[in-house]
Coordinates of C-alpha atoms in Angstrom, one line a residue:
M1 CA -49.0 -31.9 -47.0
R2 CA -46.3 -31.9 -44.2
A3 CA -43.6 -32.8 -46.8
I4 CA -44.7 -29.9 -49.0
I5 CA -44.5 -27.4 -46.1
A6 CA -41.1 -28.6 -45.0
T7 CA -39.8 -28.4 -48.6
T8 CA -41.1 -24.9 -48.9
L9 CA -39.5 -23.8 -45.6
L10 CA -36.1 -25.2 -46.7
A11 CA -36.3 -23.4 -50.0
L12 CA -37.0 -20.1 -48.2
G13 CA -33.7 -20.5 -46.2
T14 CA -33.0 -20.3 -42.5
S15 CA -33.9 -16.6 -42.3
A16 CA -37.6 -17.5 -42.9
V17 CA -37.5 -19.8 -39.9
H18 CA -36.6 -17.9 -36.6
A19 CA -36.2 -20.5 -33.9
D20 CA -36.4 -17.8 -31.1
P21 CA -38.9 -14.9 -31.6
L22 CA -36.8 -12.9 -29.0
E23 CA -33.9 -12.8 -31.4
A24 CA -36.1 -11.1 -34.0
M25 CA -37.5 -8.7 -31.5
L26 CA -34.1 -7.8 -30.0
G27 CA -32.3 -7.5 -33.4
G28 CA -29.5 -10.0 -33.1
T29 CA -28.4 -13.6 -32.6
D30 CA -26.8 -15.3 -29.5
P31 CA -23.0 -15.3 -29.7
T32 CA -20.9 -18.5 -29.7
L33 CA -19.6 -19.2 -26.2
T34 CA -16.2 -20.7 -25.3
R35 CA -15.8 -24.1 -23.7
E36 CA -15.1 -22.4 -20.3
Q37 CA -18.2 -20.2 -20.6
V38 CA -20.4 -23.2 -21.5
A39 CA -19.1 -25.1 -18.5
L40 CA -19.9 -22.2 -16.3
L41 CA -23.4 -21.9 -17.5
D42 CA -23.9 -25.7 -17.2
A43 CA -22.8 -25.5 -13.6
L44 CA -25.2 -22.6 -13.0
K45 CA -28.0 -24.6 -14.6
R46 CA -27.4 -27.6 -12.4
N47 CA -27.0 -25.3 -9.4
V48 CA -23.8 -27.1 -8.3
P49 CA -21.5 -25.1 -6.0
E50 CA -17.9 -25.3 -7.1
D51 CA -15.0 -26.3 -5.0
T52 CA -13.7 -23.1 -3.3
A53 CA -10.2 -24.5 -3.2
V54 CA -9.8 -24.2 -6.9
Q55 CA -8.2 -20.8 -7.3
T56 CA -8.1 -20.4 -11.1
R57 CA -11.8 -21.2 -11.8
P58 CA -14.8 -19.2 -10.7
V59 CA -16.6 -20.3 -7.6
I60 CA -20.4 -20.7 -7.8
G61 CA -22.2 -20.0 -4.5
V62 CA -25.5 -21.4 -3.3
D63 CA -27.3 -18.3 -4.5
N64 CA -25.7 -18.7 -7.9
T65 CA -23.3 -15.8 -7.3
V66 CA -20.2 -16.4 -9.4
Q67 CA -17.0 -15.5 -7.5
Y68 CA -13.8 -14.9 -9.4
V69 CA -10.3 -14.6 -7.9
F70 CA -9.0 -11.2 -8.7
G71 CA -5.7 -11.5 -10.5
G72 CA -6.7 -14.7 -12.2
P73 CA -8.3 -15.1 -15.6
D74 CA -10.5 -12.2 -16.6
P75 CA -14.1 -12.8 -15.5
T76 CA -17.0 -13.2 -18.0
A77 CA -20.4 -11.6 -17.4
I78 CA -23.2 -13.1 -19.6
C79 CA -26.1 -10.7 -19.4
T80 CA -29.6 -10.3 -21.0
P81 CA -31.3 -7.0 -22.0
F82 CA -34.1 -7.6 -19.5
E83 CA -32.1 -8.6 -16.4
G84 CA -28.5 -7.3 -16.8
C85 CA -25.6 -8.3 -14.6
D86 CA -24.6 -7.1 -11.1
L87 CA -20.9 -6.8 -10.3
R88 CA -20.3 -6.6 -6.5
L89 CA -16.9 -5.1 -5.7
E90 CA -15.0 -4.8 -2.4
P91 CA -16.5 -2.9 0.5
G92 CA -14.9 0.5 0.8
E93 CA -13.8 0.6 -2.8
I94 CA -14.5 3.7 -4.9
V95 CA -15.4 3.3 -8.5
H96 CA -14.0 6.0 -10.8
E97 CA -15.8 5.0 -14.0
A98 CA -16.9 2.1 -16.2
S99 CA -16.1 2.1 -19.9
I100 CA -16.3 -0.2 -22.9
G101 CA -16.5 2.0 -26.0
D102 CA -19.8 0.5 -27.2
P103 CA -22.9 2.7 -26.6
R104 CA -25.1 -0.4 -26.8
W105 CA -23.9 -1.3 -23.3
R106 CA -25.2 0.8 -20.3
F107 CA -23.9 1.0 -16.8
D108 CA -25.1 2.1 -13.4
I109 CA -23.0 2.4 -10.2
I110 CA -24.8 2.2 -6.9
Y111 CA -23.5 1.8 -3.3
E112 CA -24.9 -0.5 -0.6
G113 CA -24.2 0.1 3.1
E114 CA -22.8 2.9 5.1
V115 CA -19.6 5.0 4.6
P116 CA -16.7 4.3 4.8
N117 CA -17.4 0.5 4.2
E118 CA -20.2 0.8 1.6
T119 CA -20.1 -1.9 -1.1
P120 CA -20.1 -0.7 -4.7
H121 CA -22.3 -2.5 -7.3
V122 CA -21.8 -2.0 -11.1
T123 CA -24.8 -3.1 -13.0
I124 CA -24.4 -3.8 -16.7
Y125 CA -27.3 -3.7 -19.2
P126 CA -27.0 -4.6 -22.9
T127 CA -29.5 -3.0 -25.2
T128 CA -29.6 -6.0 -27.6
I129 CA -28.3 -9.6 -27.9
G130 CA -25.3 -10.9 -29.7
L131 CA -22.9 -8.3 -28.2
K132 CA -19.4 -9.0 -27.1
G133 CA -16.9 -6.7 -25.5
K134 CA -14.6 -6.0 -22.5
I135 CA -15.4 -3.5 -19.8
T136 CA -12.8 -1.7 -17.8
I137 CA -13.6 -0.5 -14.3
P138 CA -10.8 1.5 -12.5
T139 CA -11.2 2.0 -8.8
N140 CA -9.1 3.5 -6.0
R141 CA -7.6 0.1 -5.3
R142 CA -7.3 -1.8 -8.6
T143 CA -8.6 -2.0 -12.2
Y144 CA -11.1 -4.7 -13.3
H145 CA -11.2 -6.1 -16.8
I146 CA -14.3 -8.1 -17.5
H147 CA -15.5 -9.8 -20.7
V148 CA -19.2 -9.1 -21.3
I149 CA -21.6 -11.0 -23.5
S150 CA -25.3 -10.4 -24.2
R151 CA -27.7 -13.2 -25.1
S152 CA -31.4 -13.9 -25.2
P153 CA -33.1 -14.9 -21.9
S154 CA -34.0 -18.6 -21.6
D155 CA -35.3 -20.8 -18.8
D156 CA -32.9 -23.5 -20.0
T157 CA -29.8 -21.4 -20.2
P158 CA -29.0 -19.3 -17.1
T159 CA -26.9 -16.1 -17.1
T160 CA -24.3 -14.8 -14.7
T161 CA -26.6 -12.2 -13.2
K162 CA -24.5 -11.9 -9.9
I163 CA -20.7 -11.7 -9.9
S164 CA -18.4 -11.0 -6.9
F165 CA -14.6 -11.3 -6.3
L166 CA -12.2 -13.0 -3.9
Y167 CA -9.1 -11.0 -3.1
P168 CA -5.9 -13.0 -2.2
E169 CA -4.1 -9.9 -0.7
D170 CA -6.8 -9.6 1.9
A171 CA -6.2 -13.2 3.0
R172 CA -2.5 -12.5 3.2
A173 CA -3.1 -9.4 5.3
R174 CA -5.3 -11.3 7.7
F175 CA -2.7 -14.0 8.0
A176 CA 0.0 -11.5 8.7
A177 CA -2.1 -9.7 11.3
A178 CA -2.9 -13.0 13.0
R179 CA 0.7 -13.9 13.1
A180 CA 1.7 -10.5 14.6
L181 CA -1.0 -10.9 17.3
Q182 CA 0.3 -14.4 18.1
E183 CA 3.8 -13.1 18.3
G184 CA 2.7 -10.2 20.4
A185 CA 1.0 -12.6 22.8
R186 CA 4.2 -14.6 23.2
V187 CA 6.2 -11.4 23.8
S188 CA 3.6 -10.3 26.4
A189 CA 4.0 -13.5 28.3
R190 CA 7.7 -12.9 28.8
P191 CA 9.1 -10.8 31.6
R192 CA 9.3 -7.2 30.4
T193 CA 11.0 -5.5 33.3
P194 CA 14.5 -4.4 32.2
P195 CA 17.3 -5.6 34.4
P196 CA 18.5 -3.1 37.1
L197 CA 21.7 -1.4 36.6
T198 CA 24.6 -3.1 38.4
A199 CA 28.3 -2.8 38.4
S200 CA 28.4 -5.3 35.5
A201 CA 25.5 -3.7 33.6
P202 CA 26.4 -0.9 31.1
A203 CA 25.0 2.5 31.8
P204 CA 22.9 4.3 29.2
R205 CA 25.1 5.8 26.4
N206 CA 23.4 9.1 26.6
T207 CA 22.7 11.0 29.8
S208 CA 20.2 13.4 28.1
P209 CA 17.3 12.3 25.9
A210 CA 17.6 12.5 22.2
F211 CA 14.5 13.9 20.4
G212 CA 15.6 13.8 16.8
Y213 CA 12.8 11.8 15.2
K214 CA 10.6 12.3 12.1
L215 CA 7.1 10.9 11.9
D216 CA 5.2 10.2 8.6
G217 CA 1.6 9.2 8.3
R218 CA -1.8 10.1 9.6
A219 CA -3.6 8.5 12.5
P220 CA -5.7 9.8 15.5
W221 CA -3.2 8.1 17.8
K222 CA 0.0 9.5 16.1
P223 CA 2.6 10.0 18.8
I224 CA 3.2 13.6 19.8
R225 CA 6.8 12.9 20.9
V226 CA 9.5 10.3 20.4
F227 CA 12.8 10.2 22.2
N228 CA 15.5 7.8 23.5
D229 CA 17.9 7.6 26.4
G230 CA 20.5 5.6 24.6
E231 CA 19.0 2.2 25.4
R232 CA 15.3 2.7 25.3
T233 CA 12.9 4.5 23.0
F234 CA 9.9 6.3 24.4
L235 CA 6.7 7.1 22.4
D236 CA 4.2 9.6 24.0
F237 CA 0.7 9.3 22.5
P238 CA -2.2 11.9 22.5
D239 CA -5.3 11.4 24.6
A240 CA -7.1 10.1 21.5
V241 CA -5.3 6.8 21.9
R242 CA -7.6 5.9 24.8
N243 CA -10.5 5.5 22.3
T244 CA -8.7 3.5 19.6
E245 CA -6.8 0.3 19.1
L246 CA -3.3 0.5 20.5
P247 CA -0.9 0.2 17.5
T248 CA 1.9 -2.5 17.3
L249 CA 5.5 -1.3 17.0
L250 CA 7.6 -3.0 14.3
M251 CA 11.2 -2.3 13.7
V252 CA 12.5 -2.2 10.1
R253 CA 15.5 -4.5 10.2
T254 CA 16.2 -4.3 6.5
Q255 CA 14.6 -1.8 4.2
G256 CA 13.1 -3.2 1.1
D257 CA 13.1 -2.0 -2.5
L258 CA 10.8 -2.3 -5.5
L259 CA 11.0 -6.1 -5.6
H260 CA 11.3 -6.9 -1.9
D261 CA 9.3 -5.8 1.2
D262 CA 10.8 -4.4 4.4
E263 CA 12.0 -7.0 6.8
L264 CA 10.1 -6.2 10.0
V265 CA 10.7 -7.3 13.6
L266 CA 8.1 -7.1 16.4
L267 CA 9.6 -5.1 19.3
N268 CA 9.2 -5.8 23.0
T269 CA 7.3 -2.9 24.5
D270 CA 5.6 -1.8 27.7
W271 CA 2.5 0.4 27.8
D272 CA 1.7 2.9 30.5
P273 CA -2.0 3.8 30.2
V274 CA -1.8 6.7 32.7
A275 CA 1.1 8.5 31.0
R276 CA 0.0 7.2 27.5
R277 CA 3.6 6.1 26.9
M278 CA 5.0 3.1 25.0
T279 CA 8.5 2.0 25.9
A280 CA 10.7 -0.1 23.5
Y281 CA 13.8 -1.6 25.0
R282 CA 16.1 -0.7 22.2
V283 CA 17.0 2.3 20.0
F284 CA 16.0 1.9 16.3
D285 CA 16.7 3.8 13.2
R286 CA 13.4 3.2 11.6
A287 CA 10.2 1.6 12.8
I288 CA 6.5 1.4 11.9
L289 CA 3.4 1.7 14.1
V290 CA 0.6 -0.4 12.7
A291 CA -3.1 -0.6 13.7
G292 CA -5.9 -2.3 11.8
V293 CA -6.1 -5.1 9.2
G294 CA -6.2 -5.1 5.4
R295 CA -7.6 -2.0 3.7
N296 CA -8.4 -0.5 7.1
Q297 CA -4.8 -0.7 8.2
V298 CA -3.2 2.6 9.4
R299 CA 0.6 3.2 9.6
V300 CA 2.9 5.8 11.0
I301 CA 6.6 5.6 10.1
I302 CA 9.2 6.7 12.6
T303 CA 12.7 7.6 11.4
R304 CA 15.6 8.6 13.7
L305 CA 17.4 11.7 12.4
P306 CA 21.2 12.0 12.4
P307 CA 22.5 14.0 15.4
R308 CA 23.2 17.7 14.8
R309 CA 26.8 18.8 14.7

């Protein structure tokens, strides 16, 4: 009898035998995955955290969050119609839209936390299984391109329900800030009092202060006046500087271009908290006041104007 039933089923073809009733209910079949996608799902199934030192592969956290390095290979989100996928972006990032061109994919954008550092979440829901596509998510900082795949839910085959990103530029910004603080500490340890004028020491080139400076940028501590006496540059700050982080003064030694950054030098300065005055012991043509780190960094550019004739 079993042989007769088996022969009958084979004669009817594979369409008569549906291995997964969910496929029939959802109206599709699971897509074929690439080798990298299979390896990722296998690691999720075994709940094995990946080595965070590998920069070109996704990192699997202890809560099964898959972390991709932004700027590397495009991420892959493997979702189900019942659970979807959650893409966690960078705190403070503003999502403009999410588009894929296939109405069978649905998106929601929600924010977690408080302004201005709230974290955006883009949730992706397929309406059926067997879908493949690529979602584009432009923000105020970057544009994400993410492969999306829908498949049927299964206890044996996990999905990438939670995805987040690592941002190399943030690590570089933190390193640069730490290096500037270290250099600032070294400068602070040196004697800052300028040598007194003697017969051998040159007198200032200008007897009257020069106020020809242009300031670009927005900050609550933006200087209200900049001038020099021929040897020193003085920056007078508003009263708001008492309640903020004191900015660092960097001189632009060589101005960069499209392919090269500006060459910056940390200047030796003194700070008078009573007068709210910063003194730099040289006259510069262009300098930058910097406060904060990474995306929260604020800059004011100071440019010395040519003297009037």
